[in-house]
mmCIF file of C-alpha atoms in Angstrom:
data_model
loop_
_atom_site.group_PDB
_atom_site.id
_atom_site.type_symbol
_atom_site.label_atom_id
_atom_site.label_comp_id
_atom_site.label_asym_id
_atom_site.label_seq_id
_atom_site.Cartn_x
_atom_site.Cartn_y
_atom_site.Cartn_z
ATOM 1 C CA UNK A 117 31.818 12.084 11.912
ATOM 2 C CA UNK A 118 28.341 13.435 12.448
ATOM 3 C CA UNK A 119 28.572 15.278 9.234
ATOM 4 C CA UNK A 120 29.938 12.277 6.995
ATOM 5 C CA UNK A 121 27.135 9.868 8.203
ATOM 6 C CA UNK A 122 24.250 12.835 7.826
ATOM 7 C CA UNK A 123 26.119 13.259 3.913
ATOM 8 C CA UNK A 124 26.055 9.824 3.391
ATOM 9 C CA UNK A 125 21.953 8.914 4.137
ATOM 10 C CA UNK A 126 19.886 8.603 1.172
ATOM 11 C CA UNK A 127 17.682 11.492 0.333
ATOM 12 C CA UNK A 128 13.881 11.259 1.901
ATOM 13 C CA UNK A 129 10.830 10.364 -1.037
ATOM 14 C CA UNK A 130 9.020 12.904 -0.643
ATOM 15 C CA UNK A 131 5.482 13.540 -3.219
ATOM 16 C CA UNK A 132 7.512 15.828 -5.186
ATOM 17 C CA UNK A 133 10.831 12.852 -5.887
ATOM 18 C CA UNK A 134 7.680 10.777 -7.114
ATOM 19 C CA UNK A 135 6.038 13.434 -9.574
ATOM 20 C CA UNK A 136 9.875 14.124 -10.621
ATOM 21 C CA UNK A 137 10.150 10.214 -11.480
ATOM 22 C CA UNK A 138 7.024 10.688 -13.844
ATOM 23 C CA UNK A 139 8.402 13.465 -15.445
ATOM 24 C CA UNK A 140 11.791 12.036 -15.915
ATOM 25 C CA UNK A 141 10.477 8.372 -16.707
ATOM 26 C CA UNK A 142 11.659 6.379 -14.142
ATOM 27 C CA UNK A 143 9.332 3.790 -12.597
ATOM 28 C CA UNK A 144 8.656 3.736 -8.757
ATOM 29 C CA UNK A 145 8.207 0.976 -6.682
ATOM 30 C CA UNK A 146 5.928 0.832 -4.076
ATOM 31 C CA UNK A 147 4.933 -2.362 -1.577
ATOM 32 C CA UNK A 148 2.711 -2.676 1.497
ATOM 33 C CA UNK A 149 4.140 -3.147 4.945
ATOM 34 C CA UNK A 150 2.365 -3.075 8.121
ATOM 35 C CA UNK A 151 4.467 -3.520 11.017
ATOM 36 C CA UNK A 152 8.368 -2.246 12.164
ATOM 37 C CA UNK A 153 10.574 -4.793 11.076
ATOM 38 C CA UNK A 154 8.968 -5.253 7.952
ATOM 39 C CA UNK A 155 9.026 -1.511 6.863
ATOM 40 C CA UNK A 156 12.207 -1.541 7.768
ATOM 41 C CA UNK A 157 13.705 -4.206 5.628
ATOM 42 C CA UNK A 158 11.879 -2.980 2.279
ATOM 43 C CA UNK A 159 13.630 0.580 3.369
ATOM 44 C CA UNK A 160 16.511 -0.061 3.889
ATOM 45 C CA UNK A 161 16.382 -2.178 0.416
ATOM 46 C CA UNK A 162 15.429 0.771 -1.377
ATOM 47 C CA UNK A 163 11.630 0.844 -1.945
ATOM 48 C CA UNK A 164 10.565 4.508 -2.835
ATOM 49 C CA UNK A 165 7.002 4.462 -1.340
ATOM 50 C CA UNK A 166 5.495 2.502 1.652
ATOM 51 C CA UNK A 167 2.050 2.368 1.374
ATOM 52 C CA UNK A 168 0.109 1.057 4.655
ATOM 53 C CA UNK A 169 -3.009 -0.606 3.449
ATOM 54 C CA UNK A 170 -5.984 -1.168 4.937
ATOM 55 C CA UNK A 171 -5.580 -4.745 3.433
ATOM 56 C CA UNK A 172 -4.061 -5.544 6.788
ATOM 57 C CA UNK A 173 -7.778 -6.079 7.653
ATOM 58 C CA UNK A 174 -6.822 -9.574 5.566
ATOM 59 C CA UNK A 175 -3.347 -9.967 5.516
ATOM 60 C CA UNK A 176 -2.594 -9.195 9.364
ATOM 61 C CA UNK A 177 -6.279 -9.724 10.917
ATOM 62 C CA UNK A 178 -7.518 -12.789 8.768
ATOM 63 C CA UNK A 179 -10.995 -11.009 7.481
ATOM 64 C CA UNK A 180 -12.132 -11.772 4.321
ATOM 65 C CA UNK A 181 -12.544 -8.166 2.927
ATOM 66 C CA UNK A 182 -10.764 -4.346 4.129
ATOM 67 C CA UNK A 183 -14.489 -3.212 5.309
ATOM 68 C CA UNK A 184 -13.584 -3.864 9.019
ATOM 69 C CA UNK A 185 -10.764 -2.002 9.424
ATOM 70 C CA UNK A 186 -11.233 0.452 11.376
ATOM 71 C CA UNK A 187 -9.330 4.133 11.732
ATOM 72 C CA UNK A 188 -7.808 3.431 14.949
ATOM 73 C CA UNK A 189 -6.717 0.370 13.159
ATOM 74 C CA UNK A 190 -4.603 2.464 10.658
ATOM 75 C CA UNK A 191 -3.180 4.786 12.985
ATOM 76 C CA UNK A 192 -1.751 1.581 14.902
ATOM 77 C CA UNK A 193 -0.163 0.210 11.912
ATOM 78 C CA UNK A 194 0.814 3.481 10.505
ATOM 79 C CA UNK A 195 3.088 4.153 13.338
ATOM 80 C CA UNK A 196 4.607 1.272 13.217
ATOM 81 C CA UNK A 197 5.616 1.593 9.721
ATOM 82 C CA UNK A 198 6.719 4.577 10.181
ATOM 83 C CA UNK A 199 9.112 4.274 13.056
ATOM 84 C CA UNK A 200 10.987 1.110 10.765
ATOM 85 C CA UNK A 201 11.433 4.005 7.953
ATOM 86 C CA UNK A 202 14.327 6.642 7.478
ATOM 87 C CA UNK A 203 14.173 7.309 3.322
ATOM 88 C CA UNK A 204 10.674 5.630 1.807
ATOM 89 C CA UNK A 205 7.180 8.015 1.495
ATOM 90 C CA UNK A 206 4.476 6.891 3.568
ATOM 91 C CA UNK A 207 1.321 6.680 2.575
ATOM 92 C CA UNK A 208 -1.438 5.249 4.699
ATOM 93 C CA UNK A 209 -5.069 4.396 3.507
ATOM 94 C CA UNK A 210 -7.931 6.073 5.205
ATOM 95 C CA UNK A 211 -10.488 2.812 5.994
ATOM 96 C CA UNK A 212 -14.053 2.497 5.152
ATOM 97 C CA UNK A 213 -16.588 5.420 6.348
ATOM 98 C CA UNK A 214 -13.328 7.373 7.945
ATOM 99 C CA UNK A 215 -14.072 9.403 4.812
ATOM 100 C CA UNK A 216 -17.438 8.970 2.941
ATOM 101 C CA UNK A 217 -19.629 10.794 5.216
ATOM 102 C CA UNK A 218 -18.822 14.530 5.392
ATOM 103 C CA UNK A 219 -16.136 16.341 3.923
ATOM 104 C CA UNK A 220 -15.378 17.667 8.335
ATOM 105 C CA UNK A 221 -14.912 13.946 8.939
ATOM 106 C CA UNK A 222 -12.645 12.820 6.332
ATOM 107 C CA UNK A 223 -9.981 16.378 7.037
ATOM 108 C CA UNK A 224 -10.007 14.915 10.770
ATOM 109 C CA UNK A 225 -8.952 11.287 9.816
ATOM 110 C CA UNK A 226 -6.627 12.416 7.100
ATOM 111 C CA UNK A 227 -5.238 14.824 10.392
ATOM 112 C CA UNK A 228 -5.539 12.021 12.779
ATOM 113 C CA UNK A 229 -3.540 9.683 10.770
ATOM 114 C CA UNK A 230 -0.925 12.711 9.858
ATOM 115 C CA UNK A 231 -0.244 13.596 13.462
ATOM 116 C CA UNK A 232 -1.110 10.499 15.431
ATOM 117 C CA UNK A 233 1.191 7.921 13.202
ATOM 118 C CA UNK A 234 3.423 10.047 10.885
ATOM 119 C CA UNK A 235 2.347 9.634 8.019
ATOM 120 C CA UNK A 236 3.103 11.870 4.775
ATOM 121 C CA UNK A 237 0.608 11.607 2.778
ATOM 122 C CA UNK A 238 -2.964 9.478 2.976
ATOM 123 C CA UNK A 239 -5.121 7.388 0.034
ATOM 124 C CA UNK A 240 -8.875 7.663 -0.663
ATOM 125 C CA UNK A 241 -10.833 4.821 -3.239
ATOM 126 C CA UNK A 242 -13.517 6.718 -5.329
ATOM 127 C CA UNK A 243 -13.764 9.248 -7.810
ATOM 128 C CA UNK A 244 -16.042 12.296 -8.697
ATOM 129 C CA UNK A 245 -18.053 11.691 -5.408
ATOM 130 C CA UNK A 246 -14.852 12.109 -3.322
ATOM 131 C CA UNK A 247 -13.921 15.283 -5.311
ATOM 132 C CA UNK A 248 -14.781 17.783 -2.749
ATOM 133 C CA UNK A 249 -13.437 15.901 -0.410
ATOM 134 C CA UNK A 250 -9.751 15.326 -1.287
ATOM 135 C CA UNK A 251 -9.678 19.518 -2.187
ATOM 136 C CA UNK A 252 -10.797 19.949 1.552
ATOM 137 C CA UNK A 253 -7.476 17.109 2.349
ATOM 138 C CA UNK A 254 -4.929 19.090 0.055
ATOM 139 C CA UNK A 255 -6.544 22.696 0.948
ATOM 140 C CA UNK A 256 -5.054 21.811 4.780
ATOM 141 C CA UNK A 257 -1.733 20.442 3.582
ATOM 142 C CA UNK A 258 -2.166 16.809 3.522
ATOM 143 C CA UNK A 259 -0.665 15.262 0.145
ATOM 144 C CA UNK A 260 -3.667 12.669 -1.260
ATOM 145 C CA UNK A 261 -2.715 9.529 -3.271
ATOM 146 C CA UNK A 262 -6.381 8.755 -5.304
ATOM 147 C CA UNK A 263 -7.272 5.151 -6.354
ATOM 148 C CA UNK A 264 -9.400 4.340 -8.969
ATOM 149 C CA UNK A 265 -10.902 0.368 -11.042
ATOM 150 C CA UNK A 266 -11.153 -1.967 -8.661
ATOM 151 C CA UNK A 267 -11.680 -0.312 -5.118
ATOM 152 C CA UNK A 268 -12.286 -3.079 -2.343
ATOM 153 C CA UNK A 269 -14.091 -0.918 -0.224
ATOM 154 C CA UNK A 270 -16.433 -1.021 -2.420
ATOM 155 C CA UNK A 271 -16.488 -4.907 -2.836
ATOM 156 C CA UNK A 272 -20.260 -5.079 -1.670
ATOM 157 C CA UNK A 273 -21.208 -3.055 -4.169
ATOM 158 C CA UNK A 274 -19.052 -4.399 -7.133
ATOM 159 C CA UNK A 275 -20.336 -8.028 -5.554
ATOM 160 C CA UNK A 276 -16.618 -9.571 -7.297
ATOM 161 C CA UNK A 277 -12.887 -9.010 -7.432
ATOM 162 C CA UNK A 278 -13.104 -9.140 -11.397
ATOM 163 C CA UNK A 279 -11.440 -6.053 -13.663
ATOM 164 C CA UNK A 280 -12.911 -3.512 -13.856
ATOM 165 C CA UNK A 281 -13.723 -0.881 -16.477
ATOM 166 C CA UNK A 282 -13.530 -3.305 -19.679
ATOM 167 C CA UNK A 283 -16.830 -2.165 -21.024
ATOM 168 C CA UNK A 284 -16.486 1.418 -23.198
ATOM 169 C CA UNK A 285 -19.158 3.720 -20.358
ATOM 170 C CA UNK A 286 -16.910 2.418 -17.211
ATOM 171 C CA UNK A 287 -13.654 3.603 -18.954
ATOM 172 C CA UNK A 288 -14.938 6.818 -19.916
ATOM 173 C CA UNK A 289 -15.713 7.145 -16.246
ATOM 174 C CA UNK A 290 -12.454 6.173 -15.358
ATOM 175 C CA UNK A 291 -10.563 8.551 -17.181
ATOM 176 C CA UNK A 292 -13.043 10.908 -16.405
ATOM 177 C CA UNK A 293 -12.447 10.460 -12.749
ATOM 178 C CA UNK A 294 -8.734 10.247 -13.105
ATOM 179 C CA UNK A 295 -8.851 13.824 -14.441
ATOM 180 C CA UNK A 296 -11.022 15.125 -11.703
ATOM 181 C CA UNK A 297 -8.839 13.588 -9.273
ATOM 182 C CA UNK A 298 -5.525 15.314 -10.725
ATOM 183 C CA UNK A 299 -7.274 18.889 -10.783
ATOM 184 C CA UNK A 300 -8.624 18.203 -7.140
ATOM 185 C CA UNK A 301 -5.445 17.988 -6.242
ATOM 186 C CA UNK A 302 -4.218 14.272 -5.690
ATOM 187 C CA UNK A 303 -0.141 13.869 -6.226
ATOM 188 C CA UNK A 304 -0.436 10.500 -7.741
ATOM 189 C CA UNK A 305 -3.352 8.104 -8.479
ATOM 190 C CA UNK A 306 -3.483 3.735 -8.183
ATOM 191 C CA UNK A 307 -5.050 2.100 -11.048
ATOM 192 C CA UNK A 308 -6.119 -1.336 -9.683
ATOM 193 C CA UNK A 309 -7.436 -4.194 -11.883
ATOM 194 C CA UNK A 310 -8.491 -2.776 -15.481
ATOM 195 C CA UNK A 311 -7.537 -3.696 -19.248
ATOM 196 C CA UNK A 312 -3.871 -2.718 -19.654
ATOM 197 C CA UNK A 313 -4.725 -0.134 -22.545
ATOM 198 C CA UNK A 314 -6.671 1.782 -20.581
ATOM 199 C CA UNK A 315 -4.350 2.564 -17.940
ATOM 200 C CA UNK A 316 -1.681 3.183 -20.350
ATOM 201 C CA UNK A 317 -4.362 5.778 -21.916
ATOM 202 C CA UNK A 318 -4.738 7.141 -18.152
ATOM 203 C CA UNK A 319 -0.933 7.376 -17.636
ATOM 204 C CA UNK A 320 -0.532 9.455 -20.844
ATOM 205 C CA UNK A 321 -3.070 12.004 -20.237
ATOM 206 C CA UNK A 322 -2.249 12.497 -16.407
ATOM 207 C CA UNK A 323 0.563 14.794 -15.259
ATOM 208 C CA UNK A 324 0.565 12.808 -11.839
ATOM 209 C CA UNK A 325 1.992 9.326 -11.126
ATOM 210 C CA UNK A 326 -0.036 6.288 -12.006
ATOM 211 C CA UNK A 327 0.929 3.232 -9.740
ATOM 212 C CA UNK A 328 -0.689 -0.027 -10.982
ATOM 213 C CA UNK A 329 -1.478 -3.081 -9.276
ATOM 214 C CA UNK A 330 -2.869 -6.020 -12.166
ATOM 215 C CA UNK A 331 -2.847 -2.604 -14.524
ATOM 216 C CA UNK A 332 -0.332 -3.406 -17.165
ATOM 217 C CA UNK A 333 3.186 -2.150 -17.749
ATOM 218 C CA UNK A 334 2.475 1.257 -18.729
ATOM 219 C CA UNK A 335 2.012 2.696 -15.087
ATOM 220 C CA UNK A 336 4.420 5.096 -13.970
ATOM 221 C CA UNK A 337 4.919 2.498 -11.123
ATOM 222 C CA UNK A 338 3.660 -1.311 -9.449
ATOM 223 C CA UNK A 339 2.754 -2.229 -6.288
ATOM 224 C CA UNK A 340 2.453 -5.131 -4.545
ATOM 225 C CA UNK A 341 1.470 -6.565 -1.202
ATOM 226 C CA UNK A 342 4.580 -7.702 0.245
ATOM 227 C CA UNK A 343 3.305 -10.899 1.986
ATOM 228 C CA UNK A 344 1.926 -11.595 -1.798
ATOM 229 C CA UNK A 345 5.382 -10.971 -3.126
ATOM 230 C CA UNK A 346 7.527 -12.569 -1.074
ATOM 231 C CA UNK A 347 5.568 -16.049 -1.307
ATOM 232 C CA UNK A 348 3.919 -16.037 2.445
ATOM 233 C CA UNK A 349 0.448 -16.434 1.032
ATOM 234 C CA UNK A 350 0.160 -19.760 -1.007
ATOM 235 C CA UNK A 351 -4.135 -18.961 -1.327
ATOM 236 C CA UNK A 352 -3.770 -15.737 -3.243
ATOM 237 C CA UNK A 353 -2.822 -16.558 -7.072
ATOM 238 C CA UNK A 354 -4.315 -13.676 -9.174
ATOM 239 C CA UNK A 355 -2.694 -13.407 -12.897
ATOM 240 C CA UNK A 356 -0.309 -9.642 -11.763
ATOM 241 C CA UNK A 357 1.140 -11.582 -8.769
ATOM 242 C CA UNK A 358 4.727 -12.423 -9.665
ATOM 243 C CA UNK A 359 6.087 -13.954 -6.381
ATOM 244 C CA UNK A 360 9.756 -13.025 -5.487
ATOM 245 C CA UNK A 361 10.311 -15.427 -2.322
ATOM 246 C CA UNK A 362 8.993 -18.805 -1.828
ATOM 247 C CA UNK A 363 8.713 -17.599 2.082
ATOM 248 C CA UNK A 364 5.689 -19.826 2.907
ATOM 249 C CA UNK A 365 8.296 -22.687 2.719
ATOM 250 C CA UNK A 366 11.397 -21.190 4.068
ATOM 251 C CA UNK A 367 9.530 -20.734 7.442
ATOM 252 C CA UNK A 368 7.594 -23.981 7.292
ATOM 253 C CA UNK A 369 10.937 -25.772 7.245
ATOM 254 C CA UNK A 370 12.178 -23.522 9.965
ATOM 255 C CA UNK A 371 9.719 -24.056 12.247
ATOM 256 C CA UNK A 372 9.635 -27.643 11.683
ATOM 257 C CA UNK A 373 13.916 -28.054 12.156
ATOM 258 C CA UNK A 374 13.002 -25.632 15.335
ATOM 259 C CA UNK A 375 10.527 -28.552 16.463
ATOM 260 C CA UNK A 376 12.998 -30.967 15.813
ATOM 261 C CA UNK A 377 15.727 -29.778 17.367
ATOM 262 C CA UNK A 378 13.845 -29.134 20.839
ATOM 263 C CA UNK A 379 12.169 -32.632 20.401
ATOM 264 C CA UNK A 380 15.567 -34.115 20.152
ATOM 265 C CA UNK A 381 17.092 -32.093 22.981
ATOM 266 C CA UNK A 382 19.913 -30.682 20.382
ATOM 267 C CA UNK A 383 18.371 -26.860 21.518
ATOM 268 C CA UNK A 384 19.677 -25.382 22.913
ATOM 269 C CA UNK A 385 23.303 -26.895 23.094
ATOM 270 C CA UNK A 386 25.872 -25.702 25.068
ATOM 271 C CA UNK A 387 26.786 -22.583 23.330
ATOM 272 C CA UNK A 388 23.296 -21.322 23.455
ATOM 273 C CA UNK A 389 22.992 -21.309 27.407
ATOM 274 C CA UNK A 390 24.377 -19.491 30.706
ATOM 275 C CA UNK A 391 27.100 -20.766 32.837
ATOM 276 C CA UNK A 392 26.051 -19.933 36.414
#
């Protein structure tokens, strides 16, 4: 019986499956998750790659950009996700100045987040000045996802949320980058927020996954943050969100029938309590 069940569970992603899908032209999907029972369900539904962002420092904490999130922060979340998972890759962001300082200090995040939470691989935003730093990552064994356009990390610097790279010198850099990145070492790379011709450029010259996120079609594969997708934030409306769910309202109306029903002394009813 043991045997059947163990012939029966889907093959683990691994960074390998997601290079393979490049090479054989099949699109991956990847969403965020940040907690059990949320990784969980997009598992179980098939996603190939999990990726725990530090955009929990909005989505779960209510801050207004991912600059507070801290490393302990990830590790927390990390777990979680990955205890919800049997068959998705996990991929879990390393948060603002875990990684920026020293090459030293970014291995030992990258390790803490590997061995503390489980997860298989790890992210880094940047590109030539985080060279050096994702060969040290991959040197010790840890699989890096790079992420390149719009990196909100950097959202002090950049000063908006608008694309990025649409002027001729910031593409060149780009693609530049996204080069650099590949030889470094990175298994797949996130295009976020530039002109869709210019990722479909980046896609064609890289050997290594693209994943794009308000990038254009071209992308080896989308993401998208699942409370985005599924309809749960009404506030967020940027043009690549296509919203799946209309959750906002399911729950609304849940909650309010809930109210209802213990206002009106319907809940519980007989079948819903203990006999002594």
């Amino acid at each position: 019986m043991s045997t059947q069940k163990s012939a029966d569970k889907p093959a683990k992603v691994t960074t390998q499956t997601v290079v393979d899908m490049k090479a054989k032209g099949e699109k991956i999907a990847m969403l965020t998750a940040y907690d059990f029972t949320m990784a969980q369900i997009i598992d179980q539904a098939g996603i190939e790659i999990i990726l725990v962002g530090d955009s929990a420092s909005n989505v779960m904490a209510g801050h207004e950009t991912t600059v507070p999130m801290t490393l302990d922060h990830m590790i927390y979340h990390t777990s979680c996700v990955v205890r919800g998972v049997d068959r998705a890759l996990v991929i879990a962001d390393l948060p603002f100045m875990s990684y920026q300082v020293t090459t030293k200090e970014a291995l030992i995040s990258a390790g803490r987040v590997m061995k503390e939470a489980g997860a298989h691989a790890v992210k880094l935003e940047g590109g030539q000045y985080i060279v050096d730093t994702v060969k040290r990552i991959v040197d010790a064994g840890i699989p890096v996802m790079g992420h390149l356009g719009l990196t909100p990390q950097s959202i002090y610097k950049f000063g908006t949320y608008k694309v990025r790279a649409t002027e001729t010198e910031e593409a060149d850099d780009l693609i530049r980058d996204a080069k650099l990145l590949e030889e470094a070492g990175c298994f797949s790379l996130v295009l976020e927020k530039i002109p869709a011709e210019l990722a479909a450029r980046v896609t064609e010259e890289l050997s290594i996954p693209t994943i794009g996120i308000g990038a254009g079609p071209s992308c080896d594969g989308q993401v998208l943050v699942i409370h985005d997708m599924l309809g749960l934030n009404k506030e967020f409306n940027p043009r690549f969100l296509r919203r799946y769910a209309d959750m906002n309202s399911v729950m609304t109306n849940a909650v309010q029938n809930y109210i209802k029903d213990v206002k009106s002394k319907d809940f519980p009813n007989k079948d819903e309590q203990y006999a002594g």
